[in-house]
């Protein structure tokens, strides 16, 4: 606790950096999308590789392991597409994310029936989640302005909130004089 109290200002500084970053996101949504395209491309590559490896690992245990393999291959393909030309990817982020959400929502919806057969108690939540995710993906895909504003706005709001709470926490650790 003594270390935290001595360096309370680091939390405040971190909060200020997050708030500045949030304002950058709000002010430059297209630049934000470019950075996001690169980040998402790397994320898709990583998750795709992990899902492909995971699908082969559980192939003897899960009868429908092929769906996990398909999801992994799709993530891998999306990752390659995103990283091959980040500028084009940035302009298509809302569409690609929307399509990806629809596919993932459908997979979740289909998986809910397998979960029901396996006796998973909250299989209905999986089904509802799959439907909601698919509808949200459709909305983002076919309304590009909504997609761009949704992606960058939520990102900016998240950074702003993290910044504010970091500042509050930093001042809360400040030793009383």
Short mmCIF file of C-alpha atoms in Angstrom, two decimals:
data_model
loop_
_atom_site.label_atom_id
_atom_site.label_comp_id
_atom_site.label_asym_id
_atom_site.label_seq_id
_atom_site.Cartn_x
_atom_site.Cartn_y
_atom_site.Cartn_z
CA UNK A 1 0.00 0.00 0.00
CA UNK A 2 2.93 2.33 0.73
CA UNK A 3 4.16 1.97 -2.87
CA UNK A 4 0.68 2.81 -4.21
CA UNK A 5 0.40 5.85 -1.97
CA UNK A 6 3.86 7.13 -2.91
CA UNK A 7 3.19 6.87 -6.65
CA UNK A 8 -0.47 7.88 -6.67
CA UNK A 9 0.23 10.29 -9.51
CA UNK A 10 0.94 7.39 -11.91
CA UNK A 11 -2.76 6.48 -11.83
CA UNK A 12 -3.69 10.09 -12.53
CA UNK A 13 -1.19 10.23 -15.39
CA UNK A 14 -2.53 6.97 -16.82
CA UNK A 15 -6.06 8.38 -16.63
CA UNK A 16 -5.05 11.54 -18.46
CA UNK A 17 -3.43 9.47 -21.24
CA UNK A 18 -6.62 7.39 -21.62
CA UNK A 19 -8.77 10.53 -21.78
CA UNK A 20 -6.51 12.06 -24.44
CA UNK A 21 -6.71 8.80 -26.38
CA UNK A 22 -10.52 8.84 -26.07
CA UNK A 23 -10.66 12.36 -27.53
CA UNK A 24 -8.37 11.21 -30.37
CA UNK A 25 -10.78 8.35 -31.09
CA UNK A 26 -13.78 10.70 -31.11
CA UNK A 27 -11.99 13.27 -33.25
CA UNK A 28 -10.35 10.88 -35.73
CA UNK A 29 -12.67 7.90 -36.18
CA UNK A 30 -11.13 6.87 -39.52
CA UNK A 31 -7.59 6.78 -38.13
CA UNK A 32 -8.99 4.78 -35.23
CA UNK A 33 -10.47 2.31 -37.70
CA UNK A 34 -7.08 1.88 -39.40
CA UNK A 35 -5.41 1.01 -36.10
CA UNK A 36 -8.32 -1.19 -35.21
CA UNK A 37 -8.05 -3.00 -38.56
CA UNK A 38 -4.47 -3.96 -37.79
CA UNK A 39 -5.32 -5.02 -34.24
CA UNK A 40 -8.33 -7.05 -35.38
CA UNK A 41 -6.29 -8.71 -38.13
CA UNK A 42 -3.72 -9.90 -35.60
CA UNK A 43 -6.49 -11.01 -33.24
CA UNK A 44 -8.28 -12.96 -35.97
CA UNK A 45 -5.03 -14.70 -36.96
CA UNK A 46 -4.31 -15.67 -33.36
CA UNK A 47 -7.84 -16.91 -32.56
CA UNK A 48 -8.05 -18.74 -35.87
CA UNK A 49 -4.84 -20.63 -35.22
CA UNK A 50 -5.92 -21.44 -31.65
CA UNK A 51 -9.36 -22.68 -32.78
CA UNK A 52 -7.85 -24.84 -35.53
CA UNK A 53 -5.41 -26.40 -33.05
CA UNK A 54 -8.21 -26.73 -30.47
CA UNK A 55 -10.55 -28.43 -32.94
CA UNK A 56 -8.02 -31.17 -33.65
CA UNK A 57 -7.26 -31.49 -29.94
CA UNK A 58 -10.90 -32.21 -29.04
CA UNK A 59 -11.80 -34.12 -32.20
CA UNK A 60 -12.10 -37.41 -30.30
CA UNK A 61 -14.20 -35.84 -27.52
CA UNK A 62 -16.60 -33.60 -29.43
CA UNK A 63 -18.64 -35.10 -32.25
CA UNK A 64 -19.16 -31.69 -33.91
CA UNK A 65 -15.55 -30.52 -33.68
CA UNK A 66 -15.71 -29.66 -37.38
CA UNK A 67 -17.69 -26.51 -36.60
CA UNK A 68 -14.87 -25.29 -34.39
CA UNK A 69 -12.46 -26.01 -37.23
CA UNK A 70 -14.65 -24.05 -39.68
CA UNK A 71 -14.81 -21.11 -37.25
CA UNK A 72 -11.03 -21.19 -36.87
CA UNK A 73 -10.49 -21.27 -40.63
CA UNK A 74 -12.88 -18.32 -41.07
CA UNK A 75 -11.04 -16.34 -38.37
CA UNK A 76 -7.72 -17.15 -40.04
CA UNK A 77 -9.03 -16.00 -43.44
CA UNK A 78 -10.41 -12.78 -41.92
CA UNK A 79 -7.03 -12.15 -40.26
CA UNK A 80 -5.14 -12.57 -43.53
CA UNK A 81 -7.61 -10.28 -45.33
CA UNK A 82 -7.37 -7.58 -42.64
CA UNK A 83 -3.57 -7.57 -42.58
CA UNK A 84 -3.08 -7.75 -46.36
CA UNK A 85 -4.31 -4.16 -46.83
CA UNK A 86 -5.15 -2.28 -43.64
CA UNK A 87 -6.54 0.79 -45.49
CA UNK A 88 -9.15 -1.23 -47.33
CA UNK A 89 -9.79 -3.24 -44.17
CA UNK A 90 -10.42 -0.05 -42.20
CA UNK A 91 -13.09 1.02 -44.67
CA UNK A 92 -14.76 -2.37 -44.49
CA UNK A 93 -14.45 -2.99 -40.75
CA UNK A 94 -18.13 -2.45 -40.00
CA UNK A 95 -19.19 -4.81 -42.80
CA UNK A 96 -16.64 -7.51 -41.93
CA UNK A 97 -17.31 -7.29 -38.20
CA UNK A 98 -21.04 -7.43 -38.88
CA UNK A 99 -20.73 -10.52 -41.08
CA UNK A 100 -18.40 -12.13 -38.54
CA UNK A 101 -20.91 -11.40 -35.75
CA UNK A 102 -23.73 -12.91 -37.82
CA UNK A 103 -21.70 -16.08 -38.46
CA UNK A 104 -20.70 -16.34 -34.80
CA UNK A 105 -24.29 -15.71 -33.73
CA UNK A 106 -25.50 -18.50 -36.00
CA UNK A 107 -22.83 -20.85 -34.62
CA UNK A 108 -23.86 -19.97 -31.06
CA UNK A 109 -27.51 -20.53 -31.95
CA UNK A 110 -26.75 -23.95 -33.47
CA UNK A 111 -24.46 -24.89 -30.55
CA UNK A 112 -27.29 -24.12 -28.11
CA UNK A 113 -29.18 -27.18 -29.35
CA UNK A 114 -26.16 -29.39 -28.69
CA UNK A 115 -25.85 -27.83 -25.25
CA UNK A 116 -29.53 -28.62 -24.60
CA UNK A 117 -28.98 -32.28 -25.53
CA UNK A 118 -25.92 -32.37 -23.25
CA UNK A 119 -27.96 -31.04 -20.34
CA UNK A 120 -26.35 -27.61 -20.08
CA UNK A 121 -28.77 -25.64 -17.88
CA UNK A 122 -28.36 -22.25 -19.59
CA UNK A 123 -28.62 -23.42 -23.18
CA UNK A 124 -31.49 -20.99 -23.74
CA UNK A 125 -29.19 -18.05 -23.02
CA UNK A 126 -26.85 -19.34 -25.72
CA UNK A 127 -29.78 -19.43 -28.14
CA UNK A 128 -30.94 -15.91 -27.25
CA UNK A 129 -27.35 -14.65 -27.39
CA UNK A 130 -26.90 -16.14 -30.85
CA UNK A 131 -30.04 -14.43 -32.10
CA UNK A 132 -29.11 -11.05 -30.59
CA UNK A 133 -25.54 -11.23 -31.90
CA UNK A 134 -26.82 -12.10 -35.40
CA UNK A 135 -29.29 -9.19 -35.41
CA UNK A 136 -26.62 -6.78 -34.16
CA UNK A 137 -24.21 -8.03 -36.84
CA UNK A 138 -26.83 -7.52 -39.53
CA UNK A 139 -27.46 -3.95 -38.33
CA UNK A 140 -23.75 -3.09 -38.42
CA UNK A 141 -23.13 -4.75 -41.80
CA UNK A 142 -25.82 -3.07 -43.77
CA UNK A 143 -25.64 0.41 -42.28
CA UNK A 144 -22.01 1.47 -42.66
CA UNK A 145 -22.43 4.83 -40.93
CA UNK A 146 -23.99 3.10 -37.93
CA UNK A 147 -21.18 0.56 -38.00
CA UNK A 148 -18.37 3.14 -38.04
CA UNK A 149 -20.02 5.23 -35.34
CA UNK A 150 -20.79 2.19 -33.21
CA UNK A 151 -17.28 0.78 -33.32
CA UNK A 152 -15.46 4.07 -32.69
CA UNK A 153 -17.97 5.52 -30.23
CA UNK A 154 -17.96 2.53 -27.91
CA UNK A 155 -14.20 2.42 -28.07
CA UNK A 156 -13.95 6.13 -27.22
CA UNK A 157 -16.47 5.86 -24.38
CA UNK A 158 -14.61 2.89 -22.94
CA UNK A 159 -11.30 4.76 -22.96
CA UNK A 160 -12.92 7.84 -21.43
CA UNK A 161 -14.45 5.83 -18.59
CA UNK A 162 -11.18 4.00 -17.90
CA UNK A 163 -9.39 7.35 -17.82
CA UNK A 164 -11.85 8.95 -15.41
CA UNK A 165 -11.77 6.01 -13.01
CA UNK A 166 -7.96 5.87 -13.14
CA UNK A 167 -7.80 9.54 -12.15
CA UNK A 168 -10.31 9.01 -9.32
CA UNK A 169 -8.36 5.99 -8.10
CA UNK A 170 -5.05 7.88 -8.31
CA UNK A 171 -6.33 10.78 -6.23
CA UNK A 172 -7.85 8.29 -3.81
CA UNK A 173 -4.38 6.85 -3.18
CA UNK A 174 -2.81 10.25 -2.62
CA UNK A 175 -1.44 10.50 0.92
CA UNK A 176 -3.22 12.93 3.19
CA UNK A 177 -0.94 15.83 4.06
#
